CSV table of C-alpha atoms and ligand atoms in Angstrom, one decimal:
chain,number,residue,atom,x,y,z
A,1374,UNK,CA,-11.6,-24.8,-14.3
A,1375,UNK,CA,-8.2,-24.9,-15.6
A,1376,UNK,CA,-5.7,-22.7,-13.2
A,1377,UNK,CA,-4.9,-18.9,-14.8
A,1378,UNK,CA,-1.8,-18.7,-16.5
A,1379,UNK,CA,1.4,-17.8,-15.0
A,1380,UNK,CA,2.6,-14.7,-15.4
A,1381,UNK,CA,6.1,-15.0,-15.2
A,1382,UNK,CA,8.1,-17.3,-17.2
A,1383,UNK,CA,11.8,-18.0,-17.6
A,1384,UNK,CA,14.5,-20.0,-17.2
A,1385,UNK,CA,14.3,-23.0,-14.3
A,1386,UNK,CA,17.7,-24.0,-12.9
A,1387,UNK,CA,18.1,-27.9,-12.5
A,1388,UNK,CA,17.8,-28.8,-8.7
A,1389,UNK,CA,20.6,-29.8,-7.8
A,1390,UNK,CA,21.5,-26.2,-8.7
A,1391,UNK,CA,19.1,-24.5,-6.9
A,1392,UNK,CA,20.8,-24.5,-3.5
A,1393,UNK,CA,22.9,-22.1,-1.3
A,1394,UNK,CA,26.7,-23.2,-0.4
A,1395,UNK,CA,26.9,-23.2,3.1
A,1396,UNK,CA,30.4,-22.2,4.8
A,1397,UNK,CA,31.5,-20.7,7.8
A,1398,UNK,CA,35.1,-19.2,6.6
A,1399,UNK,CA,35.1,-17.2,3.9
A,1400,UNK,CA,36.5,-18.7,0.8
A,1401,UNK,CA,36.5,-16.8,-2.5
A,1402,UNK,CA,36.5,-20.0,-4.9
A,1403,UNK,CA,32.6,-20.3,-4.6
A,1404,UNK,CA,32.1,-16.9,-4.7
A,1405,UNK,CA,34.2,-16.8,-8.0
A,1406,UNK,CA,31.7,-19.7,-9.1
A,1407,UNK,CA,28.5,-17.4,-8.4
A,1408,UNK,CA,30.5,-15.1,-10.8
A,1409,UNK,CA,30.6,-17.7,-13.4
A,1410,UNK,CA,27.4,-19.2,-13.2
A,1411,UNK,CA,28.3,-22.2,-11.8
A,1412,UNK,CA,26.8,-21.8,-8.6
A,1413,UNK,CA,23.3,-19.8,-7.6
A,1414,UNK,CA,26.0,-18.8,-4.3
A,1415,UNK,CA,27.4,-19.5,-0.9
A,1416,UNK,CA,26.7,-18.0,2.6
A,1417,UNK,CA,29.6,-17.5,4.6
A,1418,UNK,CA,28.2,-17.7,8.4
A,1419,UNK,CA,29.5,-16.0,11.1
A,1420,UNK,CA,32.6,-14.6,9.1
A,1421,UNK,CA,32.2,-10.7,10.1
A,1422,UNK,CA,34.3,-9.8,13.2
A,1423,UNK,CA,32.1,-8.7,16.4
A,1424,UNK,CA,34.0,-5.6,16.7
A,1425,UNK,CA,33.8,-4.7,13.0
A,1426,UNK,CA,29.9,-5.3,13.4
A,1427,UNK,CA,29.2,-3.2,16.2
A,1428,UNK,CA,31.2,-0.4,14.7
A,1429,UNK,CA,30.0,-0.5,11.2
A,1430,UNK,CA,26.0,-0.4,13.0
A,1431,UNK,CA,27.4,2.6,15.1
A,1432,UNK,CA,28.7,4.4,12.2
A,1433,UNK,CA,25.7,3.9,10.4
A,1434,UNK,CA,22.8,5.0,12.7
A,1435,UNK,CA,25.1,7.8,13.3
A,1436,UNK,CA,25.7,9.3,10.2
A,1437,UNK,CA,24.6,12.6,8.9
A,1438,UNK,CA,24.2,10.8,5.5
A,1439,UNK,CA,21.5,8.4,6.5
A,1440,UNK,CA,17.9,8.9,4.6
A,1441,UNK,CA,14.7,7.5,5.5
A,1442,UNK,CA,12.5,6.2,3.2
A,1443,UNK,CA,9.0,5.4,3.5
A,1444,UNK,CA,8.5,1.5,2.1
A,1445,UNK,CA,11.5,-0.4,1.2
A,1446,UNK,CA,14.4,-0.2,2.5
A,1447,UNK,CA,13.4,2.0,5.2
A,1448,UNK,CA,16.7,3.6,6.6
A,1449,UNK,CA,19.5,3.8,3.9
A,1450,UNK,CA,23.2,5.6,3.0
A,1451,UNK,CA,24.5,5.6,-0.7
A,1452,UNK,CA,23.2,5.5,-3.9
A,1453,UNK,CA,22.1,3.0,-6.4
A,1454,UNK,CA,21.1,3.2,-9.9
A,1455,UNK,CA,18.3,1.9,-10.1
A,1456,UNK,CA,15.8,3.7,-12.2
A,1457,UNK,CA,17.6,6.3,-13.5
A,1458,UNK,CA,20.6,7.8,-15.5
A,1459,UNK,CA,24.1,6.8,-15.4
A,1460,UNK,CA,24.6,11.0,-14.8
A,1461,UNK,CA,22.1,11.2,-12.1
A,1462,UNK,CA,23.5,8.3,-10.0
A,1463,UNK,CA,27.3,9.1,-10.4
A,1464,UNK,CA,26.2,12.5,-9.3
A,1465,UNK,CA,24.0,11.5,-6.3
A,1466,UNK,CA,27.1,8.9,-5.4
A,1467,UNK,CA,30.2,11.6,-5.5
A,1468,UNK,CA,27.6,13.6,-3.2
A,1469,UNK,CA,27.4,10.7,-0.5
A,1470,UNK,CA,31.0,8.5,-1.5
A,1471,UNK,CA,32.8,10.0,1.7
A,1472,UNK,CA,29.7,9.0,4.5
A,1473,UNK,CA,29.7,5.4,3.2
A,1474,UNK,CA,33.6,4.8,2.8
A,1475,UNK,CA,33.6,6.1,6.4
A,1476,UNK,CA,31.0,3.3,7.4
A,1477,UNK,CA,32.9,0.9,5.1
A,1478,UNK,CA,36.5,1.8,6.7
A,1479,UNK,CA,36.0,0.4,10.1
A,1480,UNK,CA,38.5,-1.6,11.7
A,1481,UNK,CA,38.6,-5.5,10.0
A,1482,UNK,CA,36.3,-3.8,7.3
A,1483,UNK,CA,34.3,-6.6,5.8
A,1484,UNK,CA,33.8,-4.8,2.6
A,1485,UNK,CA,37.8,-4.8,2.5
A,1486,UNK,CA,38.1,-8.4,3.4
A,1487,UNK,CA,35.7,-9.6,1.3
A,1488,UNK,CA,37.1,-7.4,-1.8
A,1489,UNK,CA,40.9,-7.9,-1.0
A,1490,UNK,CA,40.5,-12.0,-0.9
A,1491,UNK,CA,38.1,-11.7,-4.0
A,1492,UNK,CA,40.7,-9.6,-5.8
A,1493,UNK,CA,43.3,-12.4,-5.0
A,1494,UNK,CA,41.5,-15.2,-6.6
A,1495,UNK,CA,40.5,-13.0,-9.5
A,1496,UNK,CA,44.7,-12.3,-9.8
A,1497,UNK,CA,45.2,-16.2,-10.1
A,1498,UNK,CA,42.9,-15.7,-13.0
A,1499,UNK,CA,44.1,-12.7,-14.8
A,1500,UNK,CA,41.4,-11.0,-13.7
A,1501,UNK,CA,40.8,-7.9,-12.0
A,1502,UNK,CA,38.0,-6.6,-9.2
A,1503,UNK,CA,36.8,-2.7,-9.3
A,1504,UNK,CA,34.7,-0.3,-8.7
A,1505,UNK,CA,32.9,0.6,-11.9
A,1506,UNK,CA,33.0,3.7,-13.5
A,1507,UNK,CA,32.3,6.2,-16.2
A,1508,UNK,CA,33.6,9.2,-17.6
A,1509,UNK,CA,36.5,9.2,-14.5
A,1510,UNK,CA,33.5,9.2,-12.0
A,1511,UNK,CA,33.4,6.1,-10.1
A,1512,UNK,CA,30.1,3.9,-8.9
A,1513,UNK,CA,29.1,4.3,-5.1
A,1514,UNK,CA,31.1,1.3,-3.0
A,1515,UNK,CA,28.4,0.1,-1.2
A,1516,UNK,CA,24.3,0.8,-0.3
A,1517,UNK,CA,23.9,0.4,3.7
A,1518,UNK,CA,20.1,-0.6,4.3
A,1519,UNK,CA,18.1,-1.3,7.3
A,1520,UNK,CA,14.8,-2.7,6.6
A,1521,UNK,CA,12.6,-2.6,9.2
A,1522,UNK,CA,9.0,-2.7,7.3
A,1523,UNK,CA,6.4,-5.3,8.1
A,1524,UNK,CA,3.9,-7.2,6.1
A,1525,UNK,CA,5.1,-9.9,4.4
A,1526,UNK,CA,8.2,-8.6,2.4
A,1527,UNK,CA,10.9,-6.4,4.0
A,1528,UNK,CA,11.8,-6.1,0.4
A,1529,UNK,CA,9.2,-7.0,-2.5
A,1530,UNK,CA,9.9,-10.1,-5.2
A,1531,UNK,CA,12.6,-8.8,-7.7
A,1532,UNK,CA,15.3,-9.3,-10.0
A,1533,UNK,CA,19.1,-7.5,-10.6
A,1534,UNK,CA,19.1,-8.1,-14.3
A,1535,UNK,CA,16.3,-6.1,-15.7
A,1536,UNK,CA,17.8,-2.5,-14.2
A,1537,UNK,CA,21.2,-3.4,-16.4
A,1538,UNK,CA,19.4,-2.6,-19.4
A,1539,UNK,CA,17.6,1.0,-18.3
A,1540,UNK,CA,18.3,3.2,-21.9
A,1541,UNK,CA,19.2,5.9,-19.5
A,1542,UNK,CA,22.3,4.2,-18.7
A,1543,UNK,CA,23.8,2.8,-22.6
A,1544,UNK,CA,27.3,3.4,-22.5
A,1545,UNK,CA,27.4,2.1,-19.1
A,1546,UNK,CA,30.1,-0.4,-18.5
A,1547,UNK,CA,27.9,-2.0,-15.9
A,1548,UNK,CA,25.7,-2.9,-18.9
A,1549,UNK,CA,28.2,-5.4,-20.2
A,1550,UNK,CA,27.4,-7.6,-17.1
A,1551,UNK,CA,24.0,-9.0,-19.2
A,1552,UNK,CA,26.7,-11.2,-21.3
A,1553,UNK,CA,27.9,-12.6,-17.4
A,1554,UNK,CA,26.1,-13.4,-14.5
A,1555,UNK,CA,25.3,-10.3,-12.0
A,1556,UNK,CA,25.8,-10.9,-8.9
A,1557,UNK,CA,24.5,-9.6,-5.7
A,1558,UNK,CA,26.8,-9.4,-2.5
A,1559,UNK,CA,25.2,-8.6,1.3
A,1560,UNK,CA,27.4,-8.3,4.3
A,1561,UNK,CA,24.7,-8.6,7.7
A,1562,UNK,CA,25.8,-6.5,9.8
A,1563,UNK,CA,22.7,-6.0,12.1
A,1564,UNK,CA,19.5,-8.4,12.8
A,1565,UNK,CA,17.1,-9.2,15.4
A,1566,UNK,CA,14.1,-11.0,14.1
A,1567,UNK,CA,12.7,-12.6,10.7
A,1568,UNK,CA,14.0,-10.9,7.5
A,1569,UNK,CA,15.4,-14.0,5.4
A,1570,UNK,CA,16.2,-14.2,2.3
A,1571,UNK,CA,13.8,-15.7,-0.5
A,1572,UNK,CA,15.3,-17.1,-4.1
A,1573,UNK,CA,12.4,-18.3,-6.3
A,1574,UNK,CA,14.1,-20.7,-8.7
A,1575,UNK,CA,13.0,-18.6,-12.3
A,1576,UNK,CA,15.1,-16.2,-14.4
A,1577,UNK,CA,12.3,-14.4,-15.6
A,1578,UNK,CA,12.4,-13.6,-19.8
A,1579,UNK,CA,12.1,-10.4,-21.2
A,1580,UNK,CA,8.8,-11.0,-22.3
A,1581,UNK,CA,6.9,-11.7,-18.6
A,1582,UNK,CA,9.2,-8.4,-17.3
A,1583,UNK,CA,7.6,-6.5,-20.4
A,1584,UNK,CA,4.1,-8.0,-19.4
A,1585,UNK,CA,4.7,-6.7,-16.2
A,1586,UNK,CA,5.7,-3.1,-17.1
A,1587,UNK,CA,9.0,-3.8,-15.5
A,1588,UNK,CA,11.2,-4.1,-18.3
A,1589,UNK,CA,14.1,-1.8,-16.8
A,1590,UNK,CA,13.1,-2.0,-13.4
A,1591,UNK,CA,12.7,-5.7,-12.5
A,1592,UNK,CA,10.8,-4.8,-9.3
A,1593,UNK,CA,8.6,-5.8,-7.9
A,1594,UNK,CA,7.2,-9.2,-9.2
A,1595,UNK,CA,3.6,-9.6,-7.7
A,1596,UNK,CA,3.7,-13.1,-5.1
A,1597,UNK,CA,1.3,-14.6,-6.9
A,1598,UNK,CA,3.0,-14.6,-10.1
A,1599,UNK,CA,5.4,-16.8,-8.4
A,1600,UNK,CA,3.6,-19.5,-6.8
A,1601,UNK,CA,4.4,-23.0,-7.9
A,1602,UNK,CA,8.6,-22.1,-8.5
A,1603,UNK,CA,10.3,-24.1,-6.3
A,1604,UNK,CA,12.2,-21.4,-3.5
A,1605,UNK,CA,14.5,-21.2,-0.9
A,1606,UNK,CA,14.1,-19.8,2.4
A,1607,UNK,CA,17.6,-18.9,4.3
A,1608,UNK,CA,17.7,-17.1,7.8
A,1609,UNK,CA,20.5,-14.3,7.9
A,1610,UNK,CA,21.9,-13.6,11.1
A,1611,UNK,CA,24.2,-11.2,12.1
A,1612,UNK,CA,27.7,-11.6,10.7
A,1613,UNK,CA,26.9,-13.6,8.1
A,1614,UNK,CA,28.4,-12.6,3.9
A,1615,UNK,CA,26.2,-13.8,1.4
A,1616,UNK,CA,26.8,-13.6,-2.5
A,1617,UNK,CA,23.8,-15.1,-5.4
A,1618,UNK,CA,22.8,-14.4,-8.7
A,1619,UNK,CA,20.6,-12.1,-8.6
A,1620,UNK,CA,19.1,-12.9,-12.3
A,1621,UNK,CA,16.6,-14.8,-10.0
A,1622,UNK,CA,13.8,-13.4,-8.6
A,1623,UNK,CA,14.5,-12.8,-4.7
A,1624,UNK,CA,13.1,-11.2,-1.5
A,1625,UNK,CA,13.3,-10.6,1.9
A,1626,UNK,CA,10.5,-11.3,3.7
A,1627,UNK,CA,9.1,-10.2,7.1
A,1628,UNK,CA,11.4,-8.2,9.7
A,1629,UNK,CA,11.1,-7.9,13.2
A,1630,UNK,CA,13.8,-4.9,14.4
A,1631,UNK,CA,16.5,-3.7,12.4
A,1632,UNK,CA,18.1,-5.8,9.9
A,1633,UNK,CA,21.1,-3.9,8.3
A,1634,UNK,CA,23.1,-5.3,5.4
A,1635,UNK,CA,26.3,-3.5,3.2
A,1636,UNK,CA,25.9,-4.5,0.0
A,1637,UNK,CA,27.1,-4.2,-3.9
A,1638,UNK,CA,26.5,-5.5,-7.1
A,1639,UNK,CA,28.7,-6.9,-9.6
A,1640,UNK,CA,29.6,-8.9,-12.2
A,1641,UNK,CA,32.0,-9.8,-15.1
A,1642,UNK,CA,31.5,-7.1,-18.3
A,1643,UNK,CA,34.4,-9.3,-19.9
A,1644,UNK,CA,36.7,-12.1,-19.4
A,1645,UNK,CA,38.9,-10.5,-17.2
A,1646,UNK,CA,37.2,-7.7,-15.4
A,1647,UNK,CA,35.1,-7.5,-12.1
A,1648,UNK,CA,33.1,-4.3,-11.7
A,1649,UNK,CA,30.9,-3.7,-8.6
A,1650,UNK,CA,28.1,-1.0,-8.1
A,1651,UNK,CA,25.0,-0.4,-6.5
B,2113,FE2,FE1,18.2,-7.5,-5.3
């Protein structure tokens, strides 16, 4: 009996690709190479101040903004785009902007850090880093998560690309990034068991998310459509900025306690221009 089909196919990066940069100072050169496509992205260990950790977690359990969803991610603050129109999530974002700037502006702020030393290599460059926006409303910063959800993804098999194309959200800027590479950018602020990240080495096609019914979604893409891909497994810990493309299908599996992670999207929409949302 010949084995069924896969369901998912795409493009396969070359091995020597298919790695993650490992570092432990932050260095904004790689990360400028995840931008570019020349790199499937870095891991910066340790780089997040103690202090700024411990405050950012306070802040976040704490605030009044915090929402609880049932499956994946489980605890959250901001707002993301996913899904929806470009109205809908500029208007859930200028509702909750102020709770997660105040989560963001902690002392040694590793959103800032990261951003301000990204911005500078961008300037070498002509180019620019910023918040995308629309119609003078402006993308949410940042999505805070804590996944605490068992069984064997924290966060199902999925893709970043496919929800860049939603029709809801033509006209867009953030659309532009499907000509560039988007990117996705996690800051680890909290952890205690489990919870790595998975990167299957496939950019799936249009055609397999179509198959799949998740042509503007990109989530979720069933396990077994993606045995047989080579994949990475990478243990976050606390303190630890990671940045990959996040064209390729990627997880988190299981978690054991809270594992809580700032993080953005973004991407070039042209030659000179950064734009980051959620
Ligand atoms: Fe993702």
């Amino acid at each position: 009996m010949s084995p069924a089909p896969r369901q998912v196919a795409g493009f396969q990066a070359d091995p020597e690709f298919f790695r993650l940069e490992e570092r432990t100072e932050f260095d904004p050169g790689p990360v400028l190479e995840v931008l570019r496509g020349q790199r499937l992205g870095v891991i910066f260990r340790n780089v997040i101040p103690d202090g700024a950790q411990k405050e950012s977690v306070a802040r976040f359990w704490s605030s009044p903004a915090r929402r609880h969803r049932e499956g994946e991610p489980s605890h959250y603050i901001g707002s993301y785009h996913w899904n929806k129109s470009t109205e809908t999530y500029l208007v859930e974002t200028g509702e909750v902007a102020a709770h997660v700037r105040e989560v963001l502006d902690v002392p040694d702020s590793p959103w800032q850090s990261f951003r301000s030393g990204l911005s500078a290599e961008l300037a070498r460059h002509g180019a620019v880093l910023r918040i995308a926006e629309h119609q003078g409303a402006e993308a949410c910063p940042a999505l805070i998560r804590a996944w605490d959800k068992e069984g064997s993804f924290a966060l199902e098999p999925h893709e970043d690309e496919a929800q860049c194309a939603d029709p809801r959200q033509a006209g867009f800027e953030i659309q532009g990034v499907r000509d560039h590479e988007v990117c996705a950018v996690n800051m680890c602020v909290e952890h205690e068991e489990g919870g790595r990240l998975v990167i299957w080495n496939i950019r799936p096609d249009d055609e397999s998310r179509r198959r799949l019914g998740i042509e503007h979604t990109g989530f979720s893409y069933p396990a077994d459509t993606l045995t047989g891909f080579d994949e990475l497994r990478i243990d976050v810990e606390r303190g630890d900025v990671y940045v990959f493309n996040g064209a390729f299908v990627h997880a988190v599996d299981t978690s054991k306690g809270n594992r809580t992670n700032l993080s953005f999207l973004m991407g070039f929409i042209d030659d000179r221009t950064v734009v980051s949302w959620t």
